N, CA, C and O of each residue as an XYZ file, in Angstrom:
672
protein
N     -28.124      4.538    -12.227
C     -29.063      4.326    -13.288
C     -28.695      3.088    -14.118
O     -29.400      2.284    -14.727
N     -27.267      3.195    -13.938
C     -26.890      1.874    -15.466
C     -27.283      0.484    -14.470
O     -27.494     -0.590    -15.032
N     -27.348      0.577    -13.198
C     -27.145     -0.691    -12.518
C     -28.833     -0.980    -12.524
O     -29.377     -2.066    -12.726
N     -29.480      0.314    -12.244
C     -30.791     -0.470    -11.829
C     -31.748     -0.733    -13.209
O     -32.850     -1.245    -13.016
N     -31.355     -0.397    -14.573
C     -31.724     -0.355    -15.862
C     -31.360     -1.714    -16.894
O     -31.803     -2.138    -17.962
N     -29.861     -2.289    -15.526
C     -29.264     -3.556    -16.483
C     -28.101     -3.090    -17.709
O     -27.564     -3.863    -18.502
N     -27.916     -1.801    -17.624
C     -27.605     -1.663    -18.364
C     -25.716     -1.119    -18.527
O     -25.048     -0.544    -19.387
N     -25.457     -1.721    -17.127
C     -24.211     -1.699    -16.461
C     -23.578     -2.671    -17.056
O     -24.119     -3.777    -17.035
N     -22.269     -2.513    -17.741
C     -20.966     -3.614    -17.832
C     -20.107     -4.039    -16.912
O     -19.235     -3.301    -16.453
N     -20.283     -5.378    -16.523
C     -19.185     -5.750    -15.318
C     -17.918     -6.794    -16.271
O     -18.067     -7.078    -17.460
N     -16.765     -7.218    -15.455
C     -16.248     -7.557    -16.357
C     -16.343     -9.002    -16.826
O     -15.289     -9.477    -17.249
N     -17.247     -9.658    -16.828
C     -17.914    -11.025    -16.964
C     -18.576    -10.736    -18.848
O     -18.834    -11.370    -19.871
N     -18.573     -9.611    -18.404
C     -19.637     -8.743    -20.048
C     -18.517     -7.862    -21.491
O     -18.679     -7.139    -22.474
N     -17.558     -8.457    -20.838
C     -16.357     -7.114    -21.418
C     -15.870     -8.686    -22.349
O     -15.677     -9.706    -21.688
N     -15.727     -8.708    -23.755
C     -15.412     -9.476    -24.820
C     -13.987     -9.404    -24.194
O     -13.611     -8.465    -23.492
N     -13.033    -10.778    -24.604
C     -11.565    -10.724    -24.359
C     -11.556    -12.281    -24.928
O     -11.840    -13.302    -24.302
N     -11.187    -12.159    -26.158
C     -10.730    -13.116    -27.227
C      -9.715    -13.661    -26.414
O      -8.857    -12.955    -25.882
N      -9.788    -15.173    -26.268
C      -8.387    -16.208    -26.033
C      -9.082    -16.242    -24.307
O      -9.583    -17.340    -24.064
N      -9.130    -15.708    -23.686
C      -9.503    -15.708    -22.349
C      -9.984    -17.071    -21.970
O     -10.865    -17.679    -22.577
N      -9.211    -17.592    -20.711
C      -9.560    -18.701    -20.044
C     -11.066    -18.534    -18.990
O     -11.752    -17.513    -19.038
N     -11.344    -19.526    -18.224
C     -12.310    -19.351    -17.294
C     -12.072    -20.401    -16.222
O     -11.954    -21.623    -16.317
N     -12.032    -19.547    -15.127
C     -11.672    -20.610    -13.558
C     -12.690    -20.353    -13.292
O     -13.366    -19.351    -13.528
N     -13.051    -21.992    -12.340
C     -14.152    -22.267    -11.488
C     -13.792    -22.825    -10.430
O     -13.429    -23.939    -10.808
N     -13.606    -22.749     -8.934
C     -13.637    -23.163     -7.963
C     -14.134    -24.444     -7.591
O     -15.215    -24.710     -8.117
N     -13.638    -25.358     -6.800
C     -14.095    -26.293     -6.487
C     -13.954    -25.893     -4.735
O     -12.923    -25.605     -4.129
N     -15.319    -25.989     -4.217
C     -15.889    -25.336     -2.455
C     -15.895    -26.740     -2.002
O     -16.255    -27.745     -2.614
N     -15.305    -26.576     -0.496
C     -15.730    -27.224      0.629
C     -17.355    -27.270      0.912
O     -18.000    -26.230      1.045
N     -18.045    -28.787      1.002
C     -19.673    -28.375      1.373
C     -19.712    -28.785      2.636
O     -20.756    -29.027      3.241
N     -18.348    -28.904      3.191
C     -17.808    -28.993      4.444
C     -17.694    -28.557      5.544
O     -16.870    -29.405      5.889
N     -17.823    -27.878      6.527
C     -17.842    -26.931      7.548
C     -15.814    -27.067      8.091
O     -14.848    -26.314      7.968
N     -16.011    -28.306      8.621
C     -14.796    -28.121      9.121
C     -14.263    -29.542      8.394
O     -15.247    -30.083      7.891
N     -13.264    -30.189      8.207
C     -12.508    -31.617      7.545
C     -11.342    -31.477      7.274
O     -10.717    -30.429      7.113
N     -10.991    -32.556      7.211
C      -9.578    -32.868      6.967
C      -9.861    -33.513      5.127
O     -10.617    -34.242      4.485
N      -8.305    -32.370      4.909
C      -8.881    -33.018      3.027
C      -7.890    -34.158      2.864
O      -6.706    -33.854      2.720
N      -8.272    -35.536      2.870
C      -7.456    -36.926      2.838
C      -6.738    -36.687      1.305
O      -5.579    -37.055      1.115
N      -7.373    -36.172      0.461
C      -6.831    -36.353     -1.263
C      -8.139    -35.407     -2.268
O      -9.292    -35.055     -2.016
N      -7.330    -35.277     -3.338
C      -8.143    -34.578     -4.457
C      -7.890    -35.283     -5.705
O      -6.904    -35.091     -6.416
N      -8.865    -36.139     -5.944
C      -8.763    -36.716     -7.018
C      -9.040    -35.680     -8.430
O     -10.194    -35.588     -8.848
N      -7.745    -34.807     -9.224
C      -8.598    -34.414    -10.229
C      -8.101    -35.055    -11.844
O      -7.951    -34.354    -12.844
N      -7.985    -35.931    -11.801
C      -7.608    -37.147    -13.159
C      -8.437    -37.001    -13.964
O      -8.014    -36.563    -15.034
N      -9.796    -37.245    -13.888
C     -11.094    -36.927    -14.528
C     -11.407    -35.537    -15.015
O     -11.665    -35.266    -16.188
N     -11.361    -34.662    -14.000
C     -11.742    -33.250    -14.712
C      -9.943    -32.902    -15.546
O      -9.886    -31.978    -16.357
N      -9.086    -33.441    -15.336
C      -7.679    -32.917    -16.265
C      -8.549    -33.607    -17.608
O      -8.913    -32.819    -18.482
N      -8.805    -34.749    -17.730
C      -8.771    -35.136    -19.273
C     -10.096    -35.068    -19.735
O     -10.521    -35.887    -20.550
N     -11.048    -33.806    -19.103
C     -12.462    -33.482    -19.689
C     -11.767    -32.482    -20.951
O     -10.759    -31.780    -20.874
N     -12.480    -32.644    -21.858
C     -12.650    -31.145    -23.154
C     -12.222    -29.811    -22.574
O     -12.345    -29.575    -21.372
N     -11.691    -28.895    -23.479
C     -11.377    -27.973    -22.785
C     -10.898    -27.552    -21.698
O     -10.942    -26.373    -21.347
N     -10.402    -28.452    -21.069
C      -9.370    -28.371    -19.703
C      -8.408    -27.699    -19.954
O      -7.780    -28.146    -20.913
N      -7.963    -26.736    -19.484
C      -6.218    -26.260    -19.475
C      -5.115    -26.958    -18.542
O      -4.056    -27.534    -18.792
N      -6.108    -26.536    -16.852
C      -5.886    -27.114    -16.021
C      -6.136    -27.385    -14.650
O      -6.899    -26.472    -14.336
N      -5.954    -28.088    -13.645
C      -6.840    -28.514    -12.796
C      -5.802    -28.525    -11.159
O      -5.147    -29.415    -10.616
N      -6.053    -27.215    -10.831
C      -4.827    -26.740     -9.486
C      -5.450    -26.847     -8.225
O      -6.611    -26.544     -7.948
N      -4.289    -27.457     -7.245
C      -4.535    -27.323     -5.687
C      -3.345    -26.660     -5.062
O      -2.257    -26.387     -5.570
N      -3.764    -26.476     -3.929
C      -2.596    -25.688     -2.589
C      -1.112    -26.037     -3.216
O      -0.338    -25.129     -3.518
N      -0.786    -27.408     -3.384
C       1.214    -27.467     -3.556
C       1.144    -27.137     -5.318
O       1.966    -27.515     -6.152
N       0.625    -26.797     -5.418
C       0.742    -26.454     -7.462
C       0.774    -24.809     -7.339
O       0.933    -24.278     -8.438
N       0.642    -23.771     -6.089
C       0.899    -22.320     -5.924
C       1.458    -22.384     -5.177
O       1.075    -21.600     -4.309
N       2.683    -23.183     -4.765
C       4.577    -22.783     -4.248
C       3.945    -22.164     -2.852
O       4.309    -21.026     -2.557
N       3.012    -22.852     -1.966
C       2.700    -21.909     -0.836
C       2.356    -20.782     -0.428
O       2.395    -20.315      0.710
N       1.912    -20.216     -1.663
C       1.148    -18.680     -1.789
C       0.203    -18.507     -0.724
O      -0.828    -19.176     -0.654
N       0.581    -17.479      0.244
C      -0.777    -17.682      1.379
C      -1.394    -16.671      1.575
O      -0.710    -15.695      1.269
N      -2.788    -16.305      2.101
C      -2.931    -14.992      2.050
C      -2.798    -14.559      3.573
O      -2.934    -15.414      4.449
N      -2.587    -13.507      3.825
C      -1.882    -12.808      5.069
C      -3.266    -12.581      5.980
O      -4.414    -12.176      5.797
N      -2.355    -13.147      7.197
C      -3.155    -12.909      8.495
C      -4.390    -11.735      8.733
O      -3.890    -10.717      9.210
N      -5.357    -11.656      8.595
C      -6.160    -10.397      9.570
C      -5.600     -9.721     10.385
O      -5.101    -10.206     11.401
N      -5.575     -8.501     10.105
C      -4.605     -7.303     10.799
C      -4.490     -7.748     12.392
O      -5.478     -8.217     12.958
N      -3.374     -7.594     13.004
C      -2.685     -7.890     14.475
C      -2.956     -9.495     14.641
O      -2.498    -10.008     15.662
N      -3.474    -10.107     13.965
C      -3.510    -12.109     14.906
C      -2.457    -12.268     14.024
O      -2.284    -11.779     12.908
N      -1.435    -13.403     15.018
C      -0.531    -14.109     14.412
C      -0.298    -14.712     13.122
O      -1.255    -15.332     12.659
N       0.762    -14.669     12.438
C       1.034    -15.579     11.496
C       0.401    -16.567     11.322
O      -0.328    -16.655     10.334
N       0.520    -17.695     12.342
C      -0.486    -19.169     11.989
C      -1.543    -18.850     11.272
O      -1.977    -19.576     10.377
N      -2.119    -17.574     11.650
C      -3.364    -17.920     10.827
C      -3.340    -17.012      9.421
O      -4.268    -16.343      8.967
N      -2.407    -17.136      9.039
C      -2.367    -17.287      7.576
C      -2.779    -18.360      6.584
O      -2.007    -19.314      6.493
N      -3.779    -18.363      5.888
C      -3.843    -19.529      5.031
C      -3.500    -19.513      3.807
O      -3.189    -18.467      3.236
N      -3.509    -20.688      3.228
C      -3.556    -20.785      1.935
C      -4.056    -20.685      1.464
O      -5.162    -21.037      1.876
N      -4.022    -19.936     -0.428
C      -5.251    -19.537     -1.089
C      -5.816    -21.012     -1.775
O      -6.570    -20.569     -2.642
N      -5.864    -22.048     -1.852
C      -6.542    -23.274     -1.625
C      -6.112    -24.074     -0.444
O      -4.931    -24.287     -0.171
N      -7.227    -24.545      0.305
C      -7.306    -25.137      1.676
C      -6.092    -26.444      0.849
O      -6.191    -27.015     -0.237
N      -5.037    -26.535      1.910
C      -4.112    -27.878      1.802
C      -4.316    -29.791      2.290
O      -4.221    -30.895      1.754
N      -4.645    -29.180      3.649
C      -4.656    -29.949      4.945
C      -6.203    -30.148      5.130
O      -6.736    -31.219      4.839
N      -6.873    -29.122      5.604
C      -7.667    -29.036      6.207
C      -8.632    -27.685      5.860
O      -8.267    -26.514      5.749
N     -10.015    -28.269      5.724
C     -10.795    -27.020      5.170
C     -11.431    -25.947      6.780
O     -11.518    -26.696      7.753
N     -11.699    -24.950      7.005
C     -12.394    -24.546      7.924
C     -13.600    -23.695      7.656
O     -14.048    -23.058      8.610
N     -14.045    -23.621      6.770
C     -15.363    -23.106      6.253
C     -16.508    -23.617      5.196
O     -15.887    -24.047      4.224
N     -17.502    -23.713      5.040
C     -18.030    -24.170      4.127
C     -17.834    -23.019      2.638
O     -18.051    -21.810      2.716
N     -17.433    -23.664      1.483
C     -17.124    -22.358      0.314
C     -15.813    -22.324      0.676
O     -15.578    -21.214      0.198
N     -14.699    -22.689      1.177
C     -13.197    -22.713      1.085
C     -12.955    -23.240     -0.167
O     -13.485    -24.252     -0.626
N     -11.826    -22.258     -0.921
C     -11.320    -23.283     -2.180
C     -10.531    -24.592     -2.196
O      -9.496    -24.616     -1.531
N     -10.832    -25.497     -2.758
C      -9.775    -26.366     -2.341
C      -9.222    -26.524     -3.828
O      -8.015    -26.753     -3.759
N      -9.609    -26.491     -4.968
C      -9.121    -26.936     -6.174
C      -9.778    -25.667     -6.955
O     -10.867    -25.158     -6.688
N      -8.667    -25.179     -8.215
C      -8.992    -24.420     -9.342
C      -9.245    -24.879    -10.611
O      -8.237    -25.212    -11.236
N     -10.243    -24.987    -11.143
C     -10.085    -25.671    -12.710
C     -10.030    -24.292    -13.610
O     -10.677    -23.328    -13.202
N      -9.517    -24.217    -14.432
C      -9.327    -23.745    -15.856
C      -9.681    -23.994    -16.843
O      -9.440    -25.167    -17.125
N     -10.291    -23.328    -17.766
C     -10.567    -24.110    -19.247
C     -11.098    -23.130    -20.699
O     -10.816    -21.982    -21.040
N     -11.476    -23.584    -20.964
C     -11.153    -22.647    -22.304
C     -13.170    -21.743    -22.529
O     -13.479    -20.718    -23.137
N     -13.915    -22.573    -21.861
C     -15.119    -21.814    -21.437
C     -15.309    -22.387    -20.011
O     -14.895    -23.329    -19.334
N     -16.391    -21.027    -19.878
C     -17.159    -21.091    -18.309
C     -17.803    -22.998    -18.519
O     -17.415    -24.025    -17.962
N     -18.469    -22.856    -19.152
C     -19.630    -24.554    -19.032
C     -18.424    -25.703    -19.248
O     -18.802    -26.839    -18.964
N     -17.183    -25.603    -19.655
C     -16.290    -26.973    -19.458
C     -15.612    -26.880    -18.189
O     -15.285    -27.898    -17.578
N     -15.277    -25.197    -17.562
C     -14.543    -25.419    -16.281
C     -15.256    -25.830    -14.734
O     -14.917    -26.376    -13.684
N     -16.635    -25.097    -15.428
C     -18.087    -26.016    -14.658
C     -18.075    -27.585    -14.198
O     -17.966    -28.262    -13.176
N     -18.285    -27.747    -15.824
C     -18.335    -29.698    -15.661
C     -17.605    -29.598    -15.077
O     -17.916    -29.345    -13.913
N     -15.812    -29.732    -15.464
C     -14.358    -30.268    -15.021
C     -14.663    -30.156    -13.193
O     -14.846    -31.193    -12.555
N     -14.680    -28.818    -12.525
C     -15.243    -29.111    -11.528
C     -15.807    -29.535    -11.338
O     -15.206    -30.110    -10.431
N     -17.236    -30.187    -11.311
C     -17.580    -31.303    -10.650
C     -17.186    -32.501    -10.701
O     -17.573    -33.300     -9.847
N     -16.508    -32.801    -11.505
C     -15.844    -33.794    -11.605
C     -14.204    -34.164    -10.551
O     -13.675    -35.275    -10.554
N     -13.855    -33.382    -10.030
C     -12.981    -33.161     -8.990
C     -13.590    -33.973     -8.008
O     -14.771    -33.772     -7.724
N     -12.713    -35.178     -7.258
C     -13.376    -35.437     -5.917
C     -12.496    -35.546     -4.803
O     -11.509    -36.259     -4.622
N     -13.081    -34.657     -4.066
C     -12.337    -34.561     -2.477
C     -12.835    -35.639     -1.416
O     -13.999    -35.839     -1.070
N     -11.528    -36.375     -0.923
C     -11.959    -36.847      0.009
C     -12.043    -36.619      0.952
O     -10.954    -36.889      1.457
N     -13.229    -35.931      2.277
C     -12.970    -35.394      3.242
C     -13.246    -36.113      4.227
O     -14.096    -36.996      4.114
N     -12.355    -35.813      5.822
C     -12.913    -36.333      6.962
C     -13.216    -35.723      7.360
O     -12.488    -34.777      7.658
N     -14.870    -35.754      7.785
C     -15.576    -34.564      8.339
C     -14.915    -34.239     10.078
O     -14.697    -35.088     10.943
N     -14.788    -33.263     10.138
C     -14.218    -32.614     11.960
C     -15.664    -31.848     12.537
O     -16.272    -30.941     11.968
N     -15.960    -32.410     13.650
C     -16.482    -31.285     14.493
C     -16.500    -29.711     14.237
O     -15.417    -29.167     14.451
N     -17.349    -29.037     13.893
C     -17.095    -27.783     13.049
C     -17.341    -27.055     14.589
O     -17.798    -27.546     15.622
N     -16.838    -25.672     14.290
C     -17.118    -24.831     15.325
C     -17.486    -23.519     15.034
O     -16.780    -22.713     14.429
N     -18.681    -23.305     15.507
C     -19.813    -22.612     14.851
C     -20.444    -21.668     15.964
O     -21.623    -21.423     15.710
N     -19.941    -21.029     17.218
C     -20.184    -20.884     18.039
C     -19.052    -20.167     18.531
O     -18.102    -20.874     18.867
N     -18.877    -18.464     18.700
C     -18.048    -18.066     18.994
C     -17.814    -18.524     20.407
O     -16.916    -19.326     20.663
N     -18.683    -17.979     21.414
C     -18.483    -18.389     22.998
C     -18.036    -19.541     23.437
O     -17.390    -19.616     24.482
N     -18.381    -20.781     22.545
C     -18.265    -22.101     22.692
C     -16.915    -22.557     22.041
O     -16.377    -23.605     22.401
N     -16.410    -21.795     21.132
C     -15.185    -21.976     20.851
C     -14.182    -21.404     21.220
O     -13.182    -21.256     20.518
N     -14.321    -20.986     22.429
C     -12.874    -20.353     23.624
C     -13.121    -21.330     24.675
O     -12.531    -20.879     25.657
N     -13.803    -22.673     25.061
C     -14.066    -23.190     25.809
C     -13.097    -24.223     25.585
O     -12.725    -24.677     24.503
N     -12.681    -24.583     26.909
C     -11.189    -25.617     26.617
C     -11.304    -27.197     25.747
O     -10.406    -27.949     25.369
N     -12.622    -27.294     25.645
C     -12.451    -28.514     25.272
C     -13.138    -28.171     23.583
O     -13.780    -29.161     23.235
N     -13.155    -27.401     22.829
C     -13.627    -27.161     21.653
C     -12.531    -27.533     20.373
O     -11.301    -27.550     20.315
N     -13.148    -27.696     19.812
C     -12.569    -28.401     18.378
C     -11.599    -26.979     18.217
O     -12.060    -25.848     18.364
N     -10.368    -27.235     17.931
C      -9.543    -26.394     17.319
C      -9.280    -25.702     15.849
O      -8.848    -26.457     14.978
N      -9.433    -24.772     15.618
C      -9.299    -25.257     13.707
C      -7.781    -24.771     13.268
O      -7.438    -24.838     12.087
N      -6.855    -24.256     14.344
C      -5.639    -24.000     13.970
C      -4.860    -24.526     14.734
O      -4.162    -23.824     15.466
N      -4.766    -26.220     14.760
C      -4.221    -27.137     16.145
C      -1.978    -26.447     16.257
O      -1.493    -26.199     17.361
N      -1.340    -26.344     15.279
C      -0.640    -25.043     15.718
C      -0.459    -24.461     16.289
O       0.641    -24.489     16.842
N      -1.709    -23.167     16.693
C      -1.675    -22.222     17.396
C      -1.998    -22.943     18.964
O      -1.794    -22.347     20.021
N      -2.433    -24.061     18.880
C      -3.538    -24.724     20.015
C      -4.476    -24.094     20.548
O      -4.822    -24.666     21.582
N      -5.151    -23.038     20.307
C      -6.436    -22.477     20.447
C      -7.069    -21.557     19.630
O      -6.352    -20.795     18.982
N      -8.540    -21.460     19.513
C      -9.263    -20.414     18.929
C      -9.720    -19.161     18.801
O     -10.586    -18.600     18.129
N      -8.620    -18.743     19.925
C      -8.115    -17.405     20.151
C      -7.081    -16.259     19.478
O      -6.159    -15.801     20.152
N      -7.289    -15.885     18.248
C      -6.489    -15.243     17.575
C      -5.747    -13.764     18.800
O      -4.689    -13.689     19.424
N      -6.849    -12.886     18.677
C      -6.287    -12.055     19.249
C      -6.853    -11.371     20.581
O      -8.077    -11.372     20.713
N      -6.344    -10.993     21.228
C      -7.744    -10.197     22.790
C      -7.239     -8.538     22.556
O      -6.113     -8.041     22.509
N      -8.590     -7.953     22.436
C      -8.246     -6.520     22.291
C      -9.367     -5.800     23.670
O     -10.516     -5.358     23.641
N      -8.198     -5.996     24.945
C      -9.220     -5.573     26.361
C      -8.523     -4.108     26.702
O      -7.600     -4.197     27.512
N      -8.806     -2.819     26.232
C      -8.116     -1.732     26.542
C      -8.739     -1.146     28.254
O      -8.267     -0.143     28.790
N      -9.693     -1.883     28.806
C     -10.203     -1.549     30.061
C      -9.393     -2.576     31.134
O      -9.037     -2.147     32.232
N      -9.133     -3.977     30.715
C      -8.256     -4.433     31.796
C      -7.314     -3.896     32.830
O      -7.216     -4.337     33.975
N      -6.752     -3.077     32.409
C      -5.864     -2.536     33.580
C      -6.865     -1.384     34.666
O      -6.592     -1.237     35.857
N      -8.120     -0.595     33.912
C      -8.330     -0.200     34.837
C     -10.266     -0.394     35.424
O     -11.176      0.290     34.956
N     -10.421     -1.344     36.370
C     -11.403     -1.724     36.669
C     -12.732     -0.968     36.711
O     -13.841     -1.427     36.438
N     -12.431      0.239     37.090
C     -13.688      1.143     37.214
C     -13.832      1.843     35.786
O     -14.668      2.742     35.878
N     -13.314      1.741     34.521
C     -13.101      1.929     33.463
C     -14.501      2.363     33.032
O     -14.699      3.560     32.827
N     -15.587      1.383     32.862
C     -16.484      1.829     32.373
C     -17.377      2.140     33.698
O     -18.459      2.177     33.112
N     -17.686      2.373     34.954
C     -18.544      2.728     35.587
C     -19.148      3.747     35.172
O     -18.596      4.463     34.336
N     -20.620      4.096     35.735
C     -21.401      5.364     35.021
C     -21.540      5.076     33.681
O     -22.299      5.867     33.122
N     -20.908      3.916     32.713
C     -21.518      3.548     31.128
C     -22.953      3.650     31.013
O     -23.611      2.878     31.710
N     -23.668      4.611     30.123
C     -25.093      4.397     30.024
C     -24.873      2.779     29.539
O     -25.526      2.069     30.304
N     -24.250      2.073     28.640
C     -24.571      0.678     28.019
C     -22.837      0.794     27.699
O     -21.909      1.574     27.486
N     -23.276     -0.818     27.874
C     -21.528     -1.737     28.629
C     -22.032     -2.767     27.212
O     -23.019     -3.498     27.303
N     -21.188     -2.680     25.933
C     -21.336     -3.561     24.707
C     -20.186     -4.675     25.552
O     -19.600     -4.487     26.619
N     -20.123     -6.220     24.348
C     -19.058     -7.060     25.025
C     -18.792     -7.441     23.690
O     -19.898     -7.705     23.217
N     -17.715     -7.654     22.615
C     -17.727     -8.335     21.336
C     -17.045     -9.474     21.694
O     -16.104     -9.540     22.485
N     -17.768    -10.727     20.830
C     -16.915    -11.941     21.020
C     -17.320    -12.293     19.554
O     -18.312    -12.176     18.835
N     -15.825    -12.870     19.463
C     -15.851    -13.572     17.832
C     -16.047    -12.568     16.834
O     -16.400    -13.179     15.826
N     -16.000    -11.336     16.591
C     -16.609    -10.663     16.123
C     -17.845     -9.860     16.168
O     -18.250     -8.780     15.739
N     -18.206    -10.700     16.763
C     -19.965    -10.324     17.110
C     -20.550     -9.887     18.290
O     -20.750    -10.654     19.232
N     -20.938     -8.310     18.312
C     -21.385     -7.221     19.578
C     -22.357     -8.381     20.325
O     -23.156     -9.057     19.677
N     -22.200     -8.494     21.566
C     -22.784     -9.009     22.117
C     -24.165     -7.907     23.313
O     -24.952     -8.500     24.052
């Protein structure tokens, strides 16, 4: 009732005197290499506290998707290289929402755009853009519990196939 009335408090709505406000600065990038982050400009806007990337959080990363390797752990701001469009690459801070706004846009990334890969099937194919050159392929993990035995699914009313995530 409180949600469909409006009349729900989230915590965007909850008063907290002194309280800062972060705004993200997104990749509009698919896939790139981040050359530099210029944030000089949004540090000395009004109300700035402050203006953070990947080596300013000591390598804080967030942990792999249950069973794929380590490598693909990232960082909670893209360092190197972005792989999604909406990846964080920079945090601004500031003393309201509308200055940590501006200050972000004022952030400029220089990116080299990469071949994005957008295409689960097409990105197990040997010659596809990598996005974890590390690992050297786009293969996190294979979960085939029928491999060992061939006649496994015979008699299946319906034989599903998932790739990338996605039931095929």
């Amino acid at each position: 009732r409180a949600l469909l009335t409006g009349a729900a408090r989230y915590l965007d709505d909850v008063p907290c005197d002194g309280a800062h406000h972060a705004v993200f600065v997104r990749s509009p990038i698919a896939h790139a290499l981040v050359r530099s982050v210029d944030r000089a400009g949004a540090r000395a806007m009004p109300g700035v506290v402050g203006v953070f990337v990947a080596v300013d959080l000591g390598g804080l990363r967030m942990p792999p998707v249950e069973d794929s390797p380590e490598i693909f752990a990232r960082p909670l701001l893209a360092a190197d290289r972005v792989l999604f469009v909406g990846e964080p690459v920079a945090v601004v801070v500031a003393q309201t929402r509308a200055q940590a706004m501006d200050a972000a846009d004022a952030v400029a990334v220089d990116y080299e755009p990469l071949t994005p890969v957008i295409d689960p099937e097409a990105a197990l194919r040997p010659d596809a853009p990598v996005l974890f050159p590390a690992h050297g392929s786009n293969l996190a993990i294979r979960v085939d519990d029928v491999a060992e035995d061939p006649g496994a699914l015979e008699g299946a009313e319906r034989i599903g196939r998932i790739v990338g995530g996605l039931k095929m």
